[in-house]
Amino acid sequence: MNNRGYFGELWFGAKSLLIGLNVTIKELFRPIVTVQYPREECEITPNYRGHVELVFNTETGGCDCIVCGMCAKACPSDCLVVKGEKKEGEKRKSLTLFSLDFTKCSLCGSCVETCPKGALDYSQDYNIAGFTREEFHYDLIERLERRHQQPLAAAAGGN
Amino acid sequence: MENLAENRTAYTDLEPATDIPNENHYYLNMGPQHPSTHGVLRVLLEMDGEYVVDPQPVLGYGHRMQEKMAEHKNWMAFMPNTGRMDYAAALPYNHGYVALFERLCGIEVPARAEYIRVITSELNRIVSHHLWIGAMLLDMGAFTPILYTFDDREQVLDILEDVTGSRLTYCYFRVGGVCKDIDDKFVEKTRAFIKRQRERFDIYNKLVTGNIIFIKRTEGVGVISPDMARRYGVTGPVLRGSGIAYDVRKNEPYSVYPNFDFEIPVGRNGDSYDRYMVRLLEIEQSLRIIEQALDQLPEGSFLGKAPKKMKMPTGDCSFSVEAARGELTYYLVSGGGDIPYRLKIRVPSYSNLSVLPELCQGMLLSDLVAAMGSMDLVIPEIDR
Ligand code: SF4
Ligand code: SF4
């Protein structure tokens, strides 16, 4: 390095810069690797772990949750609230409230892994932005209904 | 050296310093929101013109009481926190934490799970080095390289996202294994990445390694002698840059690392340039480990039997892993039950940062940026 001499150094430096420039010029003719995000969207893997969501069971037309409360207990951030009540003439409790406070969720996956019924799964939502915290307090039952365009109770009633 | 400790306490006051010892000196605050500190680190610089007389890092702006949080909930609840200390390479943090409990409770891990852990951790190490190369050159004013390293980084992140479900703050390992198996697609994509990365080294070398400006700005800048490195407990690529071949993966092997053939790259002079070279060579070594691990990948289960409600035996236990920035140690004291009594986390960046005052005395301000950048500091890890 140091025994290159003044002109040697100049020559070495100029050459190294040209080699670098060569790389960037070549890149001009390669395909574009960036995505213009809000206008284009990246494809997301099905294994992406977004916030949790109730799973729709196509057979019963509802969700499989049995209101055992294991998920809420397993959650390290206390962001799940599960409530249910026993209706007359039914064997099991039915779900009345399932809320997720996504502002506190750490996406650890404990709830999904502990659920004995497989009633929870991750969503693919990654485009989430909002102005208030309350926008991230999700009512998962309502979201499930909205996704399938029919009230759960009616669907379950026909069963 | 002696009065260094005294100065530190004096200067960390939030009050503006008025007692400037030499009237030609002045104080300059670098940070807490300086682009080259990559996080909320404040360095209080006593300056003489362009020269740094005494740099003192001021910590605590991003403190989240991670260790205290570990004492409040059961051990599994702390798992997501481990990925949020060193966010640039979270998997080794996951690894250390689960391995700690496996050692404490004597839990067996299936071989396949250990291989998956090694493969993903090494991928994460590569990602971290990509980020570092890009960010350090950005600090020094070179904008182009980060575009190339981030292109490569995205490839790995896509692979990791497919199996772990997240791109940055992973929570993938579980006590007794990992939470999701890898499939043929993962193996195929990883092999394709190894091939691609080997071709890309040429670009790195042309753009950065041989670049005259880079060489001039890093050679002989921020020389950490082996003795100085030992005194401060520096670890990781910074230590190896100083010529000491210490790597937890070799010196205190854990998981299935003894099964692989890899080298520990070391530097000669201990300057910023050597630290760069060590990291670049480490990417190649990680690729070698991944390649061998993919070849040897055993069949079997990816999650062994771990009790759902784990009771820890009374006692203490520690586990060290080689994180992307150096040696990471978890030390746990348990009083029985499932909540740790105390969890101490020894993070590499903290000790690496502590050389800064001695290292950067008398440097030009712009060299300080290059020297600090070469240490690869991740502030949330220091201020955990
Ligand atoms: S992913 Fe983790 S933090 Fe989020 S709701 Fe489930 S258990 Fe709670
Ligand atoms: S663990 Fe599963 S079944 Fe139990 S309350 Fe939660 S979602 Fe419902």
Coordinates of C-alpha atoms and ligand atoms in Angstrom, one line a residue:
Chain A
M1 CA 0.0 0.0 0.0
N2 CA 2.5 2.5 1.2
N3 CA 5.4 1.5 -1.1
R4 CA 3.4 2.3 -4.2
G5 CA 4.8 5.8 -4.6
Y6 CA 2.9 8.9 -5.5
F7 CA 2.1 8.1 -9.1
G8 CA 1.5 4.5 -8.3
E9 CA -1.0 5.6 -5.8
L10 CA -2.8 7.9 -8.2
W11 CA -2.9 5.1 -10.8
F12 CA -4.2 2.6 -8.3
G13 CA -6.8 5.0 -7.0
A14 CA -8.1 5.9 -10.4
K15 CA -8.3 2.3 -11.5
S16 CA -10.2 1.3 -8.4
L17 CA -12.8 4.0 -8.9
L18 CA -13.2 3.0 -12.5
I19 CA -13.7 -0.7 -11.5
G20 CA -16.4 0.5 -9.1
L21 CA -18.1 2.6 -11.8
N22 CA -18.0 -0.4 -14.1
V23 CA -20.1 -2.3 -11.6
T24 CA -22.8 0.4 -11.3
I25 CA -22.9 0.9 -15.1
K26 CA -23.4 -2.8 -15.7
E27 CA -26.2 -2.7 -13.1
L28 CA -28.1 -0.2 -15.4
F29 CA -28.7 -3.0 -17.8
R30 CA -29.9 -5.5 -15.3
P31 CA -33.5 -6.0 -14.3
I32 CA -34.9 -3.7 -11.7
V33 CA -35.1 -5.2 -8.3
T34 CA -37.1 -2.6 -6.4
V35 CA -40.8 -2.5 -6.1
Q36 CA -42.7 0.8 -6.2
Y37 CA -44.4 0.0 -3.0
P38 CA -47.8 1.7 -2.6
R39 CA -48.5 1.3 -6.3
E40 CA -47.2 -2.2 -6.5
E41 CA -47.2 -4.8 -3.8
C42 CA -44.9 -7.6 -3.0
E43 CA -46.3 -11.1 -2.9
I44 CA -46.4 -12.3 0.6
T45 CA -45.6 -15.8 1.7
P46 CA -48.5 -17.8 3.1
N47 CA -46.4 -18.5 6.1
Y48 CA -46.3 -14.8 7.0
R49 CA -47.2 -14.2 10.6
G50 CA -49.5 -11.2 10.8
H51 CA -51.9 -10.5 13.7
V52 CA -54.0 -13.5 14.8
E53 CA -57.4 -14.2 13.3
L54 CA -60.1 -16.7 14.0
V55 CA -60.2 -19.5 11.5
F56 CA -63.4 -20.0 9.4
N57 CA -64.6 -23.6 9.5
T58 CA -66.4 -24.2 6.2
E59 CA -68.2 -27.2 7.6
T60 CA -69.9 -25.6 10.5
G61 CA -69.9 -22.1 8.9
G62 CA -68.4 -20.6 12.1
C63 CA -65.3 -20.8 14.2
D64 CA -64.1 -23.7 16.2
C65 CA -63.4 -21.8 19.4
I66 CA -64.7 -23.5 22.5
V67 CA -64.0 -20.5 24.8
C68 CA -61.5 -22.4 26.9
G69 CA -59.4 -19.3 27.4
M70 CA -56.0 -21.0 26.9
C71 CA -54.9 -18.5 24.3
A72 CA -55.6 -15.6 26.6
K73 CA -53.7 -17.2 29.4
A74 CA -50.7 -18.1 27.2
C75 CA -50.4 -14.6 25.8
P76 CA -47.3 -12.9 27.3
S77 CA -48.7 -9.4 26.5
D78 CA -52.3 -9.9 27.8
C79 CA -53.7 -8.7 24.5
L80 CA -56.5 -11.3 24.0
V81 CA -59.9 -11.2 25.7
V82 CA -62.2 -14.2 25.3
K83 CA -65.7 -14.3 26.6
G84 CA -68.5 -16.7 26.1
E85 CA -71.8 -17.6 27.5
K86 CA -73.8 -20.8 27.7
K87 CA -77.1 -20.5 25.8
E88 CA -80.0 -22.6 26.8
G89 CA -80.2 -26.0 25.1
E90 CA -76.6 -26.0 24.1
K91 CA -73.8 -28.2 25.3
R92 CA -71.0 -25.8 24.9
K93 CA -70.4 -22.2 25.6
S94 CA -70.6 -20.0 22.6
L95 CA -68.3 -17.2 21.8
T96 CA -69.6 -13.7 22.5
L97 CA -66.4 -11.6 22.5
F98 CA -63.0 -12.2 21.1
S99 CA -60.9 -9.1 21.1
L100 CA -57.2 -8.5 20.2
D101 CA -55.3 -5.5 21.2
F102 CA -52.8 -5.5 18.4
T103 CA -50.9 -2.5 19.8
K104 CA -49.5 -4.9 22.5
C105 CA -49.2 -8.1 20.5
S106 CA -45.6 -9.3 19.9
L107 CA -46.5 -11.8 17.3
C108 CA -44.9 -14.5 19.3
G109 CA -47.4 -17.2 18.2
S110 CA -48.1 -18.6 21.7
C111 CA -51.8 -18.3 21.3
V112 CA -51.9 -20.1 17.9
E113 CA -49.7 -22.9 19.3
T114 CA -51.7 -23.4 22.5
C115 CA -55.1 -23.4 21.0
P116 CA -56.4 -27.0 21.4
K117 CA -58.9 -26.6 18.5
G118 CA -56.8 -24.9 16.0
A119 CA -59.2 -22.0 16.0
L120 CA -56.6 -19.3 15.6
D121 CA -54.3 -18.6 12.8
Y122 CA -52.1 -15.7 11.5
S123 CA -53.5 -13.3 9.0
Q124 CA -51.7 -12.0 6.0
D125 CA -52.4 -8.4 6.8
Y126 CA -49.3 -6.3 6.5
N127 CA -50.6 -3.1 5.1
I128 CA -51.8 -1.8 8.4
A129 CA -51.6 1.8 9.4
G130 CA -53.9 4.0 11.4
F131 CA -54.3 7.3 13.2
T132 CA -55.4 6.1 16.6
R133 CA -54.6 3.2 18.9
E134 CA -58.2 2.1 18.9
E135 CA -58.0 1.2 15.3
F136 CA -55.8 -1.7 16.3
H137 CA -58.2 -3.1 18.9
Y138 CA -59.7 -5.7 16.7
D139 CA -63.0 -7.5 17.3
L140 CA -62.0 -10.9 15.8
I141 CA -65.6 -12.2 15.6
E142 CA -66.7 -9.2 13.6
R143 CA -63.7 -9.5 11.3
L144 CA -64.5 -13.2 10.7
E145 CA -68.1 -12.3 9.9
R146 CA -67.0 -9.5 7.6
R147 CA -64.6 -11.8 5.8
H148 CA -67.4 -14.3 5.1
Q149 CA -70.2 -11.8 4.6
Q150 CA -72.7 -13.5 6.9
P151 CA -73.5 -13.3 10.6
L152 CA -72.0 -16.3 12.5
A153 CA -75.1 -17.0 14.6
A154 CA -77.3 -17.4 11.5
A155 CA -74.8 -19.8 9.9
A156 CA -74.5 -21.7 13.1
G157 CA -78.3 -21.8 13.5
G158 CA -78.7 -23.6 10.2
N159 CA -76.4 -26.2 11.4
Chain B
M1 CA -6.9 6.0 31.8
E2 CA -7.3 6.5 35.5
N3 CA -9.4 9.6 35.4
L4 CA -11.5 8.3 32.5
A5 CA -14.0 6.8 34.8
E6 CA -14.3 10.1 36.8
N7 CA -14.9 12.1 33.6
R8 CA -17.6 9.7 32.5
T9 CA -19.8 10.2 35.5
A10 CA -19.2 14.0 35.3
Y11 CA -20.2 14.3 31.7
T12 CA -23.3 12.0 31.6
D13 CA -25.3 14.7 33.4
L14 CA -28.0 16.0 31.2
E15 CA -27.1 19.5 32.1
P16 CA -25.0 21.2 29.4
A17 CA -21.4 21.0 30.5
T18 CA -20.0 24.4 31.6
D19 CA -16.7 23.3 33.1
I20 CA -14.7 22.9 29.9
P21 CA -11.2 22.3 31.1
N22 CA -9.5 24.0 28.2
E23 CA -11.0 27.2 26.9
N24 CA -10.2 26.2 23.3
H25 CA -12.2 23.0 23.6
Y26 CA -15.8 22.7 23.0
Y27 CA -18.5 20.1 23.4
L28 CA -20.3 18.4 20.6
N29 CA -23.3 16.1 21.0
M30 CA -23.3 13.4 18.5
G31 CA -26.8 11.9 18.8
P32 CA -29.1 10.7 20.4
Q33 CA -30.5 11.1 16.9
H34 CA -27.4 11.1 14.7
P35 CA -27.7 9.1 11.5
S36 CA -24.5 7.3 12.1
T37 CA -25.3 6.0 15.5
H38 CA -28.1 3.8 14.1
G39 CA -30.3 4.1 17.1
V40 CA -30.5 6.4 20.1
L41 CA -26.9 6.5 21.2
R42 CA -25.5 9.8 22.3
V43 CA -21.7 10.4 22.2
L44 CA -20.6 13.5 24.0
L45 CA -17.5 14.7 22.3
E46 CA -14.9 17.1 23.8
M47 CA -13.4 18.6 20.7
D48 CA -10.4 20.6 19.9
G49 CA -11.2 22.0 16.4
E50 CA -11.7 18.9 14.2
Y51 CA -10.0 16.6 16.7
V52 CA -11.8 14.5 19.3
V53 CA -10.2 14.9 22.7
D54 CA -12.5 12.8 24.7
P55 CA -15.5 10.9 23.4
Q56 CA -17.9 9.6 26.0
P57 CA -20.9 7.4 25.1
V58 CA -24.1 8.3 27.0
L59 CA -26.5 5.4 27.2
G60 CA -30.0 4.8 28.3
Y61 CA -32.2 6.4 25.7
G62 CA -33.7 3.1 24.6
H63 CA -33.7 1.3 27.8
R64 CA -36.6 -1.1 28.1
M65 CA -35.8 -3.1 31.2
Q66 CA -35.6 -6.4 29.3
E67 CA -33.8 -8.2 32.2
K68 CA -36.4 -7.0 34.7
M69 CA -39.2 -8.1 32.4
A70 CA -37.8 -11.6 32.4
E71 CA -38.3 -11.7 36.2
H72 CA -42.0 -11.0 36.0
K73 CA -43.5 -13.6 33.7
N74 CA -42.9 -17.2 33.1
W75 CA -40.0 -18.1 30.9
M76 CA -41.9 -18.6 27.7
A77 CA -43.4 -15.1 27.9
F78 CA -39.9 -13.6 27.6
M79 CA -39.2 -15.4 24.4
P80 CA -40.5 -12.7 22.0
N81 CA -38.3 -10.2 23.9
T82 CA -35.1 -12.0 23.0
G83 CA -35.7 -11.1 19.4
R84 CA -36.0 -7.4 20.2
M85 CA -32.6 -6.8 21.6
D86 CA -30.3 -7.3 18.7
Y87 CA -32.9 -6.8 16.0
A88 CA -30.4 -7.1 13.2
A89 CA -29.6 -10.7 14.2
A90 CA -32.3 -12.0 16.4
L91 CA -32.0 -15.7 15.9
P92 CA -28.8 -16.3 17.9
Y93 CA -30.6 -14.5 20.7
N94 CA -33.5 -16.9 20.4
H95 CA -31.0 -19.7 20.3
G96 CA -29.1 -18.7 23.5
Y97 CA -32.4 -18.3 25.4
V98 CA -33.9 -21.7 24.5
A99 CA -30.6 -23.5 24.9
L100 CA -30.3 -22.0 28.4
F101 CA -33.5 -23.8 29.4
E102 CA -32.5 -26.9 27.6
R103 CA -29.3 -27.0 29.6
L104 CA -31.0 -26.1 32.9
C105 CA -33.8 -28.7 32.6
G106 CA -31.9 -31.3 30.6
I107 CA -34.2 -31.3 27.6
E108 CA -33.2 -33.3 24.6
V109 CA -33.4 -31.6 21.2
P110 CA -33.9 -33.6 18.0
A111 CA -31.0 -33.5 15.7
R112 CA -33.0 -32.0 12.9
A113 CA -34.1 -29.1 15.1
E114 CA -30.4 -28.4 15.9
Y115 CA -29.6 -28.3 12.2
I116 CA -32.4 -26.0 11.4
R117 CA -31.3 -23.7 14.2
V118 CA -27.8 -23.6 12.9
I119 CA -28.9 -23.0 9.3
T120 CA -31.3 -20.2 10.2
S121 CA -28.9 -18.6 12.7
E122 CA -26.1 -18.5 10.1
L123 CA -28.5 -17.0 7.5
N124 CA -29.3 -14.4 10.1
R125 CA -25.6 -13.7 10.7
I126 CA -25.2 -13.1 6.9
V127 CA -28.2 -10.8 6.9
S128 CA -26.7 -8.9 9.8
H129 CA -23.3 -8.5 8.0
H130 CA -25.1 -7.4 4.9
L131 CA -26.8 -4.7 6.9
W132 CA -23.6 -3.7 8.5
I133 CA -21.6 -3.4 5.3
G134 CA -24.3 -1.2 3.8
A135 CA -24.8 0.9 6.9
M136 CA -21.1 1.5 7.6
L137 CA -20.4 2.6 4.1
L138 CA -23.4 4.8 4.3
D139 CA -21.9 6.4 7.4
M140 CA -18.8 7.1 5.5
G141 CA -20.7 8.7 2.6
A142 CA -20.9 5.9 0.1
F143 CA -24.5 5.4 -0.9
T144 CA -24.1 2.8 -3.6
P145 CA -23.0 -0.4 -1.7
I146 CA -26.1 -0.4 0.6
L147 CA -28.3 -0.9 -2.5
Y148 CA -26.3 -4.0 -3.4
T149 CA -26.1 -5.5 0.1
F150 CA -29.8 -4.8 0.7
D151 CA -30.6 -6.6 -2.6
D152 CA -28.8 -9.7 -1.2
R153 CA -30.3 -9.1 2.2
E154 CA -33.8 -9.2 0.9
Q155 CA -33.1 -12.6 -0.7
V156 CA -32.3 -14.1 2.7
L157 CA -35.1 -12.3 4.5
D158 CA -37.5 -13.8 2.0
I159 CA -36.2 -17.3 2.8
L160 CA -36.3 -16.7 6.6
E161 CA -39.8 -15.1 6.4
D162 CA -41.1 -18.2 4.6
V163 CA -40.1 -20.4 7.5
T164 CA -40.2 -18.1 10.6
G165 CA -43.1 -15.9 9.6
S166 CA -41.3 -12.7 10.3
R167 CA -38.6 -10.6 8.7
L168 CA -36.8 -9.0 11.6
T169 CA -37.8 -9.8 15.2
Y170 CA -37.9 -13.5 15.0
C171 CA -39.5 -15.7 17.6
Y172 CA -38.9 -19.0 15.9
F173 CA -37.0 -21.3 18.3
R174 CA -38.8 -23.2 21.0
V175 CA -37.5 -25.1 24.0
G176 CA -37.0 -28.5 22.5
G177 CA -36.8 -27.5 18.9
V178 CA -38.2 -24.9 16.5
C179 CA -41.8 -24.1 15.8
K180 CA -42.0 -24.9 12.1
D181 CA -40.2 -27.4 10.0
I182 CA -38.2 -26.4 6.9
D183 CA -39.3 -28.0 3.6
D184 CA -37.7 -28.7 0.2
K185 CA -38.5 -25.3 -1.0
F186 CA -36.5 -23.8 1.8
V187 CA -33.5 -26.0 1.0
E188 CA -33.7 -25.2 -2.7
K189 CA -34.0 -21.5 -2.1
T190 CA -31.1 -21.5 0.4
R191 CA -28.9 -23.4 -2.1
A192 CA -29.7 -20.9 -4.8
F193 CA -28.9 -18.1 -2.4
I194 CA -25.5 -19.6 -1.5
K195 CA -24.6 -19.7 -5.2
R196 CA -25.8 -16.2 -5.8
Q197 CA -24.0 -14.8 -2.8
R198 CA -20.7 -16.3 -3.9
E199 CA -21.1 -14.6 -7.2
R200 CA -21.9 -11.3 -5.5
F201 CA -18.6 -11.2 -3.5
D202 CA -17.0 -10.1 -6.7
I203 CA -19.2 -7.0 -6.7
Y204 CA -18.4 -6.3 -3.1
N205 CA -14.7 -6.5 -3.8
K206 CA -14.9 -4.2 -6.8
L207 CA -17.2 -1.7 -5.1
V208 CA -15.7 -1.7 -1.6
T209 CA -12.7 -3.8 -0.8
G210 CA -10.5 -2.4 -3.5
N211 CA -11.9 1.1 -3.5
I212 CA -9.2 3.7 -2.8
I213 CA -11.5 6.0 -0.8
F214 CA -12.6 3.1 1.4
I215 CA -9.0 1.9 1.9
K216 CA -7.8 5.4 2.8
R217 CA -10.6 6.0 5.3
T218 CA -10.3 2.7 7.1
E219 CA -6.7 1.6 7.0
G220 CA -4.9 2.4 10.2
V221 CA -8.1 4.0 11.6
G222 CA -9.3 2.8 14.9
V223 CA -6.6 0.3 15.7
I224 CA -7.6 -2.0 18.5
S225 CA -4.6 -3.9 19.8
P226 CA -5.1 -7.4 21.0
D227 CA -4.2 -6.2 24.5
M228 CA -6.7 -3.4 24.4
A229 CA -9.4 -5.8 23.1
R230 CA -8.7 -8.2 26.0
R231 CA -8.9 -5.5 28.6
Y232 CA -12.3 -4.4 27.5
G233 CA -13.8 -7.8 26.9
V234 CA -14.3 -7.1 23.2
T235 CA -15.7 -10.1 21.3
G236 CA -17.0 -11.0 17.9
P237 CA -15.6 -9.7 14.6
V238 CA -14.1 -6.7 16.4
L239 CA -11.9 -9.0 18.5
R240 CA -11.1 -11.2 15.5
G241 CA -10.2 -8.2 13.5
S242 CA -7.5 -7.6 16.2
G243 CA -6.0 -11.0 15.4
I244 CA -7.4 -13.1 18.2
A245 CA -9.2 -16.2 16.9
Y246 CA -11.9 -16.4 19.5
D247 CA -15.3 -17.6 18.4
V248 CA -17.8 -19.3 20.7
R249 CA -18.7 -21.7 17.9
K250 CA -15.2 -23.1 18.0
N251 CA -13.9 -22.4 21.5
E252 CA -17.0 -23.5 23.4
P253 CA -18.9 -25.4 20.7
Y254 CA -22.7 -25.6 21.2
S255 CA -25.5 -27.1 19.2
V256 CA -24.1 -29.1 16.2
Y257 CA -21.3 -26.7 15.3
P258 CA -18.6 -29.3 16.0
N259 CA -19.9 -31.3 13.0
F260 CA -18.9 -28.6 10.5
D261 CA -15.7 -27.7 9.0
F262 CA -15.2 -23.9 9.0
E263 CA -12.5 -21.4 9.7
I264 CA -12.4 -18.3 11.9
P265 CA -11.1 -15.4 9.8
V266 CA -8.8 -13.0 11.7
G267 CA -7.3 -9.7 10.9
R268 CA -3.8 -8.6 11.2
N269 CA -3.7 -4.9 12.2
G270 CA -7.0 -4.5 14.2
D271 CA -8.0 -1.5 12.2
S272 CA -11.4 -0.7 10.7
Y273 CA -10.4 -2.3 7.4
D274 CA -9.6 -5.6 9.1
R275 CA -12.9 -5.6 10.8
Y276 CA -14.5 -5.2 7.4
M277 CA -12.5 -8.0 5.9
V278 CA -13.3 -10.3 8.9
R279 CA -17.0 -9.8 8.4
L280 CA -16.8 -10.3 4.7
L281 CA -14.9 -13.5 5.1
E282 CA -17.3 -14.6 7.8
I283 CA -20.2 -14.5 5.3
E284 CA -18.3 -17.0 3.2
Q285 CA -17.7 -19.2 6.3
S286 CA -21.4 -19.0 7.2
L287 CA -22.2 -20.1 3.7
R288 CA -19.9 -23.1 4.1
I289 CA -21.6 -24.0 7.4
I290 CA -25.1 -23.8 5.8
E291 CA -24.0 -25.8 2.8
Q292 CA -22.7 -28.6 5.0
A293 CA -25.7 -28.5 7.3
L294 CA -28.0 -28.8 4.3
D295 CA -26.1 -31.8 3.0
Q296 CA -26.2 -33.5 6.4
L297 CA -29.7 -32.5 7.3
P298 CA -31.2 -35.4 9.2
E299 CA -34.8 -36.5 9.0
G300 CA -36.9 -36.6 12.1
S301 CA -39.0 -34.4 14.2
F302 CA -38.3 -30.7 14.5
L303 CA -39.8 -30.2 18.0
G304 CA -39.0 -32.6 20.8
K305 CA -41.0 -33.3 23.9
A306 CA -40.9 -30.4 26.2
P307 CA -43.2 -30.2 29.2
K308 CA -46.0 -27.6 28.6
K309 CA -45.7 -26.3 32.1
M310 CA -42.0 -26.3 32.8
K311 CA -40.7 -26.1 36.3
M312 CA -37.1 -25.1 36.6
P313 CA -34.9 -26.7 39.1
T314 CA -33.3 -24.4 41.7
G315 CA -29.8 -23.3 40.8
D316 CA -28.1 -21.2 38.2
C317 CA -27.1 -21.8 34.6
S318 CA -25.5 -19.9 31.8
F319 CA -25.3 -20.4 28.1
S320 CA -23.1 -18.6 25.5
V321 CA -23.7 -18.4 21.8
E322 CA -21.8 -16.5 19.1
A323 CA -24.2 -13.8 18.0
A324 CA -23.4 -11.7 14.9
R325 CA -21.7 -9.1 17.0
G326 CA -19.8 -11.4 19.4
E327 CA -20.3 -13.5 22.5
L328 CA -23.8 -13.4 23.9
T329 CA -24.3 -15.0 27.3
Y330 CA -27.5 -15.6 29.2
Y331 CA -27.1 -16.2 32.9
L332 CA -30.1 -17.4 34.8
V333 CA -30.7 -17.8 38.5
S334 CA -33.7 -19.9 39.3
G335 CA -35.4 -20.3 42.6
G336 CA -37.7 -23.0 41.3
G337 CA -41.1 -22.5 39.7
D338 CA -41.4 -21.2 36.2
I339 CA -40.4 -17.5 36.7
P340 CA -36.7 -16.8 36.6
Y341 CA -35.3 -15.1 39.7
R342 CA -32.8 -13.2 37.7
L343 CA -31.8 -13.2 34.1
K344 CA -28.6 -11.5 33.2
I345 CA -27.8 -10.9 29.6
R346 CA -24.3 -10.2 28.5
V347 CA -24.5 -8.5 25.2
P348 CA -21.5 -8.1 22.9
S349 CA -22.1 -4.5 21.7
Y350 CA -21.9 -3.2 25.2
S351 CA -18.3 -4.3 25.7
N352 CA -17.5 -3.4 22.1
L353 CA -18.7 0.1 22.7
S354 CA -16.7 0.5 25.9
V355 CA -13.4 0.7 23.9
L356 CA -14.7 3.9 22.2
P357 CA -13.3 6.5 24.6
E358 CA -9.8 5.0 24.5
L359 CA -9.9 4.1 20.9
C360 CA -11.0 7.4 19.5
Q361 CA -9.0 9.9 21.5
G362 CA -7.2 12.3 19.2
M363 CA -9.0 11.2 16.1
L364 CA -10.6 13.4 13.5
L365 CA -14.3 13.6 13.9
S366 CA -14.9 11.9 10.5
D367 CA -12.6 9.0 11.5
L368 CA -14.6 8.5 14.7
V369 CA -17.6 7.9 12.5
A370 CA -15.7 5.3 10.5
A371 CA -14.2 3.7 13.7
M372 CA -17.6 3.6 15.4
G373 CA -19.3 2.2 12.3
S374 CA -16.8 -0.6 12.1
M375 CA -17.7 -1.8 15.5
D376 CA -21.2 -2.7 14.3
L377 CA -23.1 -1.4 17.3
V378 CA -26.8 -2.1 17.7
I379 CA -28.1 0.3 20.3
P380 CA -31.2 -1.6 21.5
E381 CA -28.9 -4.4 22.4
I382 CA -26.7 -2.1 24.6
D383 CA -29.7 -0.4 26.1
R384 CA -31.7 -3.6 26.5
Ligands
SF4_1 S1 -49.2 -13.7 19.0 FE1 -48.4 -13.7 21.1 S2 -48.7 -11.6 21.8 FE2 -49.9 -11.8 20.0 S3 -52.0 -12.3 20.7 FE3 -50.9 -14.2 20.3 S4 -50.0 -14.8 22.3 FE4 -50.5 -12.6 22.4
SF4_2 S1 -57.4 -21.4 22.9 FE1 -58.6 -21.7 21.0 S2 -60.5 -22.7 21.7 FE2 -59.5 -21.8 23.5 S3 -60.4 -19.8 23.7 FE3 -58.5 -19.5 22.5 S4 -59.2 -19.7 20.4 FE4 -60.9 -20.5 21.6

